[in-house]
Coordinates of C-alpha atoms in Angstrom, one line a residue:
M52 CA 32.1 29.9 37.8
A53 CA 29.3 27.8 39.3
D54 CA 27.8 27.3 35.8
L55 CA 31.2 26.2 34.5
A56 CA 31.4 23.4 37.0
L57 CA 28.2 22.5 36.8
L58 CA 28.7 22.1 33.0
G59 CA 32.1 20.1 33.5
S60 CA 30.7 17.9 36.4
V61 CA 28.1 16.9 33.6
F62 CA 30.4 16.1 30.8
A63 CA 32.5 14.0 33.4
A64 CA 29.2 12.3 34.0
I65 CA 28.3 11.5 30.7
F66 CA 31.7 10.8 29.7
G67 CA 32.0 7.9 32.8
F68 CA 28.1 6.7 31.5
L69 CA 29.8 6.0 27.7
V70 CA 33.0 4.4 29.3
L71 CA 31.0 2.2 31.3
F72 CA 28.8 1.3 28.4
S73 CA 31.8 0.6 26.3
Y74 CA 32.8 -1.6 28.6
G75 CA 30.1 -3.7 29.0
L76 CA 29.3 -3.7 25.0
S77 CA 32.9 -5.0 24.3
R78 CA 32.0 -8.0 26.6
K79 CA 28.8 -8.6 25.5
N80 CA 30.2 -8.8 21.8
E81 CA 32.7 -11.4 22.8
K82 CA 29.2 -13.6 24.1
S83 CA 27.0 -13.2 21.9
Q84 CA 29.4 -14.1 19.2
N85 CA 30.0 -17.0 21.0
S86 CA 26.6 -17.5 21.2
V87 CA 25.6 -17.2 17.5
A88 CA 27.8 -19.0 16.7
S89 CA 26.9 -21.8 18.5
T90 CA 22.9 -21.6 17.7
T91 CA 23.5 -21.1 14.1
T92 CA 25.2 -24.2 13.9
T93 CA 22.6 -26.1 15.6
T94 CA 19.6 -24.7 13.6
T95 CA 18.1 -26.6 11.1
A96 CA 15.2 -26.9 8.8
I97 CA 12.2 -28.7 10.1
D98 CA 9.9 -31.5 8.5
G99 CA 6.4 -30.4 8.3
R100 CA 5.3 -34.2 9.3
E101 CA 7.5 -34.4 12.1
C102 CA 6.6 -31.5 13.8
A103 CA 3.1 -31.4 13.3
S104 CA 0.4 -30.8 16.6
R105 CA -0.2 -33.9 18.4
D106 CA -3.8 -33.9 17.5
G107 CA -3.0 -33.5 13.9
G108 CA -4.4 -30.1 14.1
D109 CA -3.0 -26.5 13.8
D110 CA 0.8 -25.9 15.3
V111 CA 0.2 -22.1 15.1
I112 CA -3.0 -19.7 15.3
I113 CA -1.8 -16.0 14.4
V114 CA -4.6 -13.3 15.0
G115 CA -3.8 -10.5 12.5
A116 CA -2.6 -10.6 8.6
G117 CA -0.5 -7.2 8.6
V118 CA 2.6 -7.0 7.8
A119 CA 3.8 -9.0 11.0
G120 CA 0.8 -11.2 10.4
A121 CA 1.5 -12.5 7.4
A122 CA 5.0 -12.3 7.4
L123 CA 4.8 -14.7 10.1
A124 CA 2.5 -16.9 8.6
Y125 CA 4.6 -17.5 5.4
T126 CA 7.6 -17.7 7.4
L127 CA 6.7 -20.6 9.6
G128 CA 4.4 -21.9 7.2
K129 CA 7.6 -22.5 5.0
D130 CA 9.2 -24.3 8.1
G131 CA 6.6 -26.7 7.7
R132 CA 4.1 -25.5 10.7
R133 CA 0.3 -26.1 10.2
V134 CA -0.6 -22.6 10.8
H135 CA -4.3 -20.9 10.7
V136 CA -4.2 -17.4 10.1
I137 CA -7.6 -15.5 11.5
E138 CA -7.9 -11.4 10.0
R139 CA -11.1 -9.3 10.5
D140 CA -10.8 -7.9 7.4
L141 CA -9.3 -9.9 4.4
T142 CA -9.6 -6.8 1.7
E143 CA -6.8 -4.7 0.9
P144 CA -5.9 -2.2 3.6
D145 CA -5.9 1.2 3.2
R146 CA -3.7 3.4 5.4
I147 CA -1.7 6.3 5.9
V148 CA 1.3 4.6 7.8
G149 CA 3.4 1.5 7.0
E150 CA 4.7 2.7 3.7
L151 CA 8.2 3.2 4.0
L152 CA 10.3 0.3 4.7
Q153 CA 13.8 1.0 5.6
P154 CA 17.1 -0.9 3.9
G155 CA 17.7 -2.8 7.1
G156 CA 14.0 -4.0 6.9
Y157 CA 14.5 -5.3 3.3
L158 CA 17.5 -7.3 4.5
K159 CA 15.2 -8.8 6.6
L160 CA 12.3 -9.5 4.0
I161 CA 15.0 -11.1 1.8
E162 CA 16.2 -13.3 4.7
L163 CA 12.5 -14.6 5.0
G164 CA 12.3 -15.0 1.4
L165 CA 9.4 -12.6 1.1
E166 CA 11.9 -10.0 -0.9
D167 CA 9.3 -10.5 -4.1
C168 CA 6.5 -8.9 -2.1
V169 CA 7.9 -5.4 -2.9
E170 CA 7.5 -6.4 -6.8
E171 CA 4.3 -5.9 -9.2
I172 CA 3.1 -3.3 -6.4
D173 CA 5.2 0.1 -8.3
A174 CA 7.0 0.4 -5.2
Q175 CA 9.8 2.9 -5.2
R176 CA 13.8 2.8 -4.2
V177 CA 14.4 4.9 -1.4
F178 CA 18.1 5.9 -0.9
G179 CA 18.0 7.9 1.8
Y180 CA 16.8 11.5 3.1
A181 CA 17.0 15.0 2.4
L182 CA 16.6 17.4 5.2
F183 CA 15.3 20.9 5.4
K184 CA 15.2 23.5 7.8
D185 CA 15.2 27.4 7.6
G186 CA 15.1 27.5 3.7
K187 CA 18.6 25.4 4.0
A188 CA 18.5 21.9 3.0
T189 CA 21.3 18.5 3.7
Q190 CA 21.1 15.3 1.6
L191 CA 21.8 12.1 4.2
S192 CA 22.5 8.6 1.9
Y193 CA 21.8 5.4 3.0
P194 CA 25.4 4.0 3.4
L195 CA 24.9 1.0 1.0
E196 CA 28.0 0.4 -0.3
K197 CA 28.9 -2.9 1.4
F198 CA 25.8 -4.1 0.0
Y199 CA 24.7 -5.5 -3.7
S200 CA 22.6 -3.0 -5.9
D201 CA 19.3 -4.1 -5.1
V202 CA 19.4 -3.3 -1.1
S203 CA 18.1 0.1 -0.3
G204 CA 14.9 1.6 1.1
R205 CA 11.3 0.9 -0.7
S206 CA 8.1 2.8 -0.3
F207 CA 4.7 1.9 -1.2
H208 CA 0.8 1.6 -1.2
N209 CA 0.6 -0.4 2.3
G210 CA -2.0 -2.1 1.3
R211 CA -0.6 -3.2 -2.0
F212 CA 2.7 -5.0 0.3
I213 CA 0.0 -6.3 2.8
Q214 CA -1.8 -8.1 -0.3
R215 CA 1.6 -9.6 -1.3
M216 CA 2.6 -11.5 1.5
R217 CA -0.9 -12.5 2.3
E218 CA -1.1 -14.2 -1.5
K219 CA 2.4 -15.8 -0.7
A220 CA 1.3 -17.0 2.8
A221 CA -1.8 -18.4 1.3
S222 CA 0.2 -20.0 -1.6
L223 CA 1.4 -22.6 1.2
P224 CA -0.5 -25.8 1.6
N225 CA -0.2 -25.5 5.0
V226 CA -1.0 -21.9 5.9
R227 CA -4.9 -21.2 6.0
L228 CA -5.9 -17.7 6.0
E229 CA -9.6 -16.9 7.1
Q230 CA -11.3 -13.8 7.4
G231 CA -13.1 -13.7 11.3
T232 CA -12.9 -11.6 14.0
V233 CA -11.0 -12.7 17.2
T234 CA -13.1 -11.8 20.4
S235 CA -11.1 -13.3 23.1
L236 CA -8.2 -16.1 23.8
L237 CA -9.3 -19.6 25.3
E238 CA -8.1 -19.9 28.7
E239 CA -7.4 -23.4 30.6
K240 CA -5.3 -23.9 33.7
G241 CA -3.6 -20.4 33.2
T242 CA -2.2 -21.7 29.7
I243 CA -3.8 -19.7 26.1
R244 CA -5.1 -22.8 24.3
G245 CA -6.5 -21.2 21.2
V246 CA -9.0 -18.7 20.3
H247 CA -12.6 -17.6 20.2
Y248 CA -13.8 -16.1 17.1
K249 CA -16.5 -15.5 14.9
T250 CA -16.5 -15.9 11.1
K251 CA -17.4 -13.8 8.2
S252 CA -20.8 -15.0 8.0
G253 CA -21.5 -14.3 11.8
E254 CA -21.0 -18.1 13.1
E255 CA -19.0 -18.3 17.0
V256 CA -16.1 -20.7 16.6
E257 CA -13.4 -21.8 18.9
A258 CA -10.0 -22.9 17.4
Y259 CA -6.7 -24.4 19.2
A260 CA -3.2 -24.9 18.7
P261 CA -0.4 -25.3 21.0
L262 CA 0.8 -21.7 20.3
T263 CA -1.2 -18.8 19.7
I264 CA 0.5 -15.2 18.3
V265 CA -1.4 -11.9 18.5
C266 CA -0.3 -9.5 15.9
D267 CA -3.8 -7.5 15.7
G268 CA -2.1 -4.4 15.4
C269 CA -1.9 -0.8 17.4
F270 CA -5.7 -1.2 18.0
S271 CA -5.6 -4.7 19.6
N272 CA -7.8 -5.9 21.9
L273 CA -6.2 -8.4 23.1
R274 CA -2.8 -7.3 24.3
R275 CA -3.9 -6.1 27.9
S276 CA -4.1 -10.2 28.5
L277 CA -0.3 -10.4 27.3
C278 CA 1.3 -7.1 28.3
S279 CA 1.2 -4.1 30.4
P280 CA 0.5 -1.5 28.0
K281 CA 1.7 1.8 28.4
V282 CA 0.3 3.7 25.2
N283 CA 1.4 7.1 24.8
I284 CA -0.1 9.4 22.0
P285 CA 2.5 12.4 21.3
S286 CA 0.7 13.6 17.9
C287 CA -1.2 12.7 15.1
F288 CA -0.4 12.4 11.4
V289 CA -2.5 13.7 8.5
G290 CA -2.0 12.5 5.5
L291 CA -2.4 13.8 1.9
V292 CA -1.3 12.3 -1.5
L293 CA 0.2 14.6 -3.9
E294 CA -0.1 13.9 -7.4
N295 CA 2.6 14.6 -10.5
C296 CA 4.9 15.9 -7.6
Q297 CA 8.6 16.1 -8.2
L298 CA 10.4 16.2 -4.9
P299 CA 13.7 18.2 -4.9
F300 CA 15.6 14.8 -3.9
A301 CA 14.5 12.5 -5.9
N302 CA 14.4 8.6 -4.2
H303 CA 14.7 10.1 -0.9
G304 CA 12.4 10.9 2.1
H305 CA 12.2 14.6 2.7
V306 CA 11.7 15.9 6.4
I307 CA 10.8 19.4 7.0
L308 CA 11.9 20.7 10.5
A309 CA 8.7 23.2 10.6
D310 CA 6.8 24.9 13.6
P311 CA 5.4 22.8 15.4
S312 CA 6.6 19.7 14.3
P313 CA 8.1 17.7 11.2
I314 CA 6.3 17.4 8.2
L315 CA 7.4 14.4 5.7
F316 CA 7.3 13.7 2.1
Y317 CA 7.9 10.3 0.3
P318 CA 6.9 8.5 -2.6
I319 CA 4.6 5.5 -2.2
S320 CA 4.2 5.0 -6.2
S321 CA 5.3 6.5 -9.8
T322 CA 2.9 9.2 -9.9
E323 CA 2.2 9.7 -6.2
V324 CA 3.9 11.5 -2.7
R325 CA 2.7 10.6 0.0
C326 CA 2.7 13.8 2.7
L327 CA 2.2 13.5 6.6
V328 CA 1.9 16.4 8.7
D329 CA 2.6 16.0 12.5
V330 CA 0.3 17.8 14.4
P331 CA 1.2 17.8 18.1
G332 CA -1.1 16.3 20.9
Q333 CA -4.4 14.4 20.4
K334 CA -7.1 16.8 18.9
V335 CA -6.3 18.0 15.6
P336 CA -8.5 20.5 13.7
S337 CA -11.6 19.2 12.3
V338 CA -11.7 18.0 8.9
S339 CA -15.2 18.4 8.0
N340 CA -15.8 21.9 9.1
G341 CA -12.9 22.8 6.7
E342 CA -10.4 23.9 9.9
M343 CA -8.1 21.2 8.8
A344 CA -7.5 22.7 5.1
K345 CA -7.2 26.3 6.3
Y346 CA -4.5 24.7 8.9
L347 CA -2.8 23.4 6.4
K348 CA -3.0 25.9 4.1
T349 CA -1.9 29.1 6.4
V350 CA 0.0 27.3 8.6
V351 CA 1.9 24.2 6.9
A352 CA 2.1 25.6 3.3
P353 CA 4.5 28.4 3.6
Q354 CA 7.0 26.5 5.7
L355 CA 7.3 24.1 2.7
P356 CA 10.0 24.2 -0.3
P357 CA 8.6 26.0 -2.8
Q358 CA 8.9 23.1 -5.4
L359 CA 6.3 21.4 -3.1
H360 CA 4.1 24.1 -2.0
D361 CA 2.1 23.8 -5.2
P362 CA 1.2 20.4 -5.4
F363 CA 0.3 20.5 -1.8
I364 CA -2.4 23.2 -1.9
S365 CA -3.7 21.1 -4.7
A366 CA -3.7 18.1 -2.8
I367 CA -5.8 20.0 0.0
E368 CA -8.1 20.7 -2.5
R369 CA -8.7 18.0 -4.4
G370 CA -9.9 16.7 -0.2
N371 CA -9.3 13.4 0.9
I372 CA -7.7 14.3 4.1
R373 CA -6.9 11.7 6.7
T374 CA -5.6 11.7 10.1
M375 CA -4.2 9.1 12.5
P376 CA -2.9 9.0 16.2
N377 CA 0.9 8.6 16.5
R378 CA 1.5 6.1 19.1
S379 CA 4.5 4.9 21.2
M380 CA 4.6 2.0 23.3
P381 CA 7.6 0.3 25.0
A382 CA 7.5 -3.5 25.0
A383 CA 6.6 -4.8 28.6
P384 CA 5.2 -8.1 27.8
H385 CA 3.6 -10.8 30.8
P386 CA 4.7 -14.3 29.3
R387 CA 2.0 -16.5 29.4
P388 CA 2.2 -20.3 28.3
G389 CA 0.5 -20.7 25.0
A390 CA 0.6 -17.5 23.8
L391 CA 3.0 -14.5 22.2
L392 CA 2.4 -10.9 21.2
M393 CA 4.5 -9.5 17.8
G394 CA 3.9 -6.1 15.9
D395 CA 2.1 -3.1 16.9
A396 CA 0.1 -4.8 19.4
F397 CA 3.5 -5.6 21.2
N398 CA 5.7 -2.7 21.1
M399 CA 5.2 0.6 19.1
R400 CA 7.4 3.8 18.6
H401 CA 6.3 7.2 16.8
P402 CA 6.5 6.4 12.9
L403 CA 8.3 9.8 12.0
T404 CA 11.7 7.3 11.2
G405 CA 9.5 4.5 9.9
G406 CA 11.0 1.6 11.7
G407 CA 7.8 -0.3 12.6
M408 CA 7.7 -3.0 9.9
T409 CA 11.7 -3.1 10.3
V410 CA 11.3 -3.8 13.9
A411 CA 8.5 -6.4 13.2
L412 CA 10.3 -8.4 10.4
S413 CA 13.4 -8.4 12.8
D414 CA 11.3 -9.8 15.4
I415 CA 9.9 -12.8 13.2
V416 CA 13.6 -13.7 12.3
V417 CA 14.4 -13.9 16.1
L418 CA 11.5 -16.2 16.5
R419 CA 12.0 -18.3 13.7
N420 CA 15.2 -19.2 14.8
L421 CA 13.9 -20.2 18.2
L422 CA 11.1 -22.3 17.0
R423 CA 13.2 -24.1 14.6
P424 CA 14.5 -26.6 16.4
L425 CA 11.5 -27.6 18.0
C426 CA 9.4 -30.4 16.9
D427 CA 6.8 -30.1 19.7
L428 CA 5.3 -27.3 20.5
N429 CA 2.6 -28.7 22.9
D430 CA 4.3 -28.4 26.5
A431 CA 3.1 -24.9 26.7
P432 CA 4.9 -23.9 30.1
T433 CA 8.0 -24.9 28.9
L434 CA 7.9 -23.4 25.5
C435 CA 6.7 -20.0 27.2
K436 CA 10.0 -20.4 29.8
Y437 CA 12.1 -21.4 26.2
L438 CA 10.5 -18.2 24.9
E439 CA 11.4 -15.5 27.3
S440 CA 14.7 -15.6 25.7
F441 CA 12.5 -13.8 22.5
Y442 CA 12.0 -10.8 24.5
T443 CA 15.9 -10.4 25.0
L444 CA 17.6 -11.4 22.0
R445 CA 15.2 -8.9 20.4
K446 CA 16.3 -6.0 22.4
P447 CA 19.0 -4.3 21.0
V448 CA 17.8 -3.8 17.5
A449 CA 14.3 -2.9 18.9
S450 CA 15.1 -1.0 21.5
T451 CA 17.6 1.3 19.1
I452 CA 14.7 1.9 16.6
N453 CA 12.2 2.8 19.1
T454 CA 14.5 5.1 21.2
L455 CA 16.1 6.9 17.9
A456 CA 12.5 7.1 16.6
D457 CA 10.8 8.5 19.9
A458 CA 14.0 10.5 20.9
L459 CA 14.5 12.2 17.5
Y460 CA 11.0 12.9 17.1
K461 CA 11.1 15.5 20.3
V462 CA 14.8 16.9 19.0
F463 CA 13.0 18.0 15.5
S464 CA 9.6 19.3 17.0
A465 CA 9.8 23.0 18.2
S466 CA 10.1 24.5 21.3
P467 CA 9.9 27.8 23.3
D468 CA 12.6 26.6 25.1
Q469 CA 15.9 28.0 23.7
A470 CA 18.0 25.4 24.7
R471 CA 15.7 22.6 23.0
N472 CA 15.9 24.8 19.7
E473 CA 19.8 25.0 20.2
M474 CA 19.6 21.1 20.2
R475 CA 17.4 21.2 17.3
Q476 CA 19.5 23.1 15.0
A477 CA 23.0 21.3 16.4
C478 CA 21.1 18.0 15.2
F479 CA 20.7 19.9 11.8
D480 CA 23.9 20.9 11.4
Y481 CA 25.8 17.9 12.9
L482 CA 23.9 15.6 10.1
S483 CA 24.9 17.9 7.5
L484 CA 28.9 17.8 8.3
G485 CA 28.8 14.1 6.4
G486 CA 30.9 11.6 6.7
V487 CA 30.8 9.7 10.3
C488 CA 28.3 12.4 11.7
S489 CA 25.8 11.4 9.1
N490 CA 26.6 7.9 8.2
G491 CA 26.1 6.8 11.5
P492 CA 22.8 8.3 12.5
V493 CA 21.4 7.3 9.3
S494 CA 22.8 3.7 10.0
L495 CA 20.9 3.6 12.9
L496 CA 18.0 5.1 11.4
S497 CA 17.9 2.4 8.4
G498 CA 18.3 -0.4 10.7
L499 CA 21.7 -1.3 9.0
N500 CA 23.5 -1.1 11.9
P501 CA 21.0 -0.6 15.1
R502 CA 23.6 -0.8 18.0
P503 CA 22.2 1.2 21.0
L504 CA 25.8 2.1 22.4
S505 CA 26.5 3.8 18.7
L506 CA 22.9 5.6 19.6
V507 CA 23.8 7.1 22.5
C508 CA 27.2 8.4 21.2
H509 CA 25.8 10.4 18.4
F510 CA 22.6 11.7 20.5
F511 CA 25.3 12.8 23.2
A512 CA 28.2 14.1 20.0
V513 CA 24.9 16.3 19.0
A514 CA 24.5 17.9 22.3
I515 CA 28.3 18.8 23.0
Y516 CA 28.3 19.7 19.2
G517 CA 25.4 22.4 20.3
V518 CA 27.6 23.1 23.5
G519 CA 30.7 24.0 21.1
R520 CA 28.7 26.0 18.9
L521 CA 27.3 28.2 22.4
L522 CA 30.6 28.7 23.5
L523 CA 32.8 29.3 20.6
P524 CA 34.4 31.8 19.9
F525 CA 33.8 33.7 22.8
P526 CA 31.6 32.2 25.9
S527 CA 29.6 34.1 28.0
P528 CA 27.5 33.3 31.2
K529 CA 24.6 33.2 29.7
R530 CA 25.7 30.8 27.0
M531 CA 27.0 28.3 29.3
W532 CA 24.1 28.3 30.9
I533 CA 21.9 27.4 27.8
G534 CA 25.0 24.9 27.4
A535 CA 23.9 23.4 30.6
R536 CA 20.4 23.1 30.0
L537 CA 20.9 21.9 26.5
I538 CA 23.0 18.9 27.7
S539 CA 20.5 18.5 30.8
G540 CA 17.4 18.5 28.4
A541 CA 19.3 16.1 25.7
S542 CA 19.9 13.5 29.3
G543 CA 15.7 14.2 29.9
I544 CA 15.0 13.1 26.3
I545 CA 16.5 10.1 26.0
F546 CA 17.3 8.2 29.6
P547 CA 13.7 7.8 30.3
I548 CA 13.1 6.1 26.6
I549 CA 16.0 4.1 27.3
K550 CA 14.9 3.4 31.0
A551 CA 11.2 2.4 29.5
E552 CA 13.0 0.0 26.8
G553 CA 15.3 -1.8 29.9
V554 CA 18.6 -0.8 30.4
R555 CA 20.1 -4.3 30.6
Q556 CA 18.3 -5.9 28.1
M557 CA 18.9 -3.0 25.7
F558 CA 23.0 -2.6 26.5
F559 CA 23.8 -5.9 28.2
P560 CA 21.5 -8.4 26.8
A561 CA 24.2 -11.4 27.3
T562 CA 23.7 -11.1 31.3
V563 CA 20.4 -11.5 31.2
P564 CA 19.8 -15.8 31.8
A565 CA 17.7 -15.9 29.3
Y566 CA 19.6 -14.8 26.6
Y567 CA 21.7 -18.6 26.6
R568 CA 18.3 -20.3 27.3
A569 CA 19.0 -24.0 25.5
P570 CA 15.9 -25.6 23.7
P571 CA 13.2 -27.9 25.5
A572 CA 15.2 -31.5 25.1
K573 CA 13.0 -33.8 22.3

């Protein structure tokens, strides 16, 4: 009876929690709709001649020309800003992540006028996911019925996509891309005035602009002066390319719920399939001495669907096995006059759900809309105070995608804890139900409907569904205890992530004063 009482109290607490969130969200939506309406009516295009910096130099310096930096350079350049982009290496990148753009990210790409950057790179359309567990499979399609036919996910070689965006940015006469290594930010009386960097030829140079935006990626060496980085490395990805491989579900990403953690497959060209094997922890078997190949053949290969087994073995034997740490870092900015952080330098989540580019592009849309009314960026303290609203306005979308990615990774990973494994099975079965049980979570994952409250509701719906499976048809004390631990474990997964993201900004952004901050007077 004590266990039953404990379970009842936990359910009551969760119900009250969700009711409170529902009320807060409804109030937030009323206010945010009014706020957005007023913002959109005053936002206009900029005349570049009127909005040039006072000294006739650059308006914005962007450090890094990856997905975030290149897209931002084009966006600000198109709005008339004079943009100087400094990138360490302008040759085509070769990475094993950043290869899947969710439909929500593609919509942002369209909004920024960059949708043609996925053309002519052999990008593949992606319409959803296939989930595999213990020999069973379920298909999860993106809910794209309300969108025109071109909207879907896109998967591609990351380097090809970035080069297309760099070319698009460089095509603007007021955008200058330069190869160089930024070594430090230039500070004067607490205000960032520009950067110190080494050119391609090794010459040390200083560049100045009213606003410096740091987008130098997950390995950023500048972020410490602009945020409080708490980087967590839960696992590493081991990357392979399968050639001439037919996936069980065409034009879908594939997630295998393996032991100890998930395995991903998705097409990156018409003849290639990317495989990412997640290995928990920061250390992986050595590639050089053959331990990694042995691990992949003996531990991973037996857990794959039959159609993927032989191409996977062939990819191992061809070699070129690559690894990359998976990083997670909540956004914890230190607003400083004259500077801003964006992209992976600012905020990261586990790459399991492929949400990084969607967050970056969404952030660029928010920043673009904030900067559009400003013709003068030279009043650094006032601009800094105004741009604090950026950190609030981005939160509902970014935090939803971040929380889902980190929580889903923990749920999808195997565990010796029976309650955690019940949660994992419940998640698979819940998504397999179809209807709202699959459309809701997939809408969150795809960035098409990134609402924090919807995320919390579906997450605990999975937990309660798991408890129901345990208690029916006949509950026993042991099953009731496992069910209580399942709810407790679910809370222990999602609530710390939400706390790190910021409860108030994530669920009630309209209560944050910066949400309503007006542009500085002209």
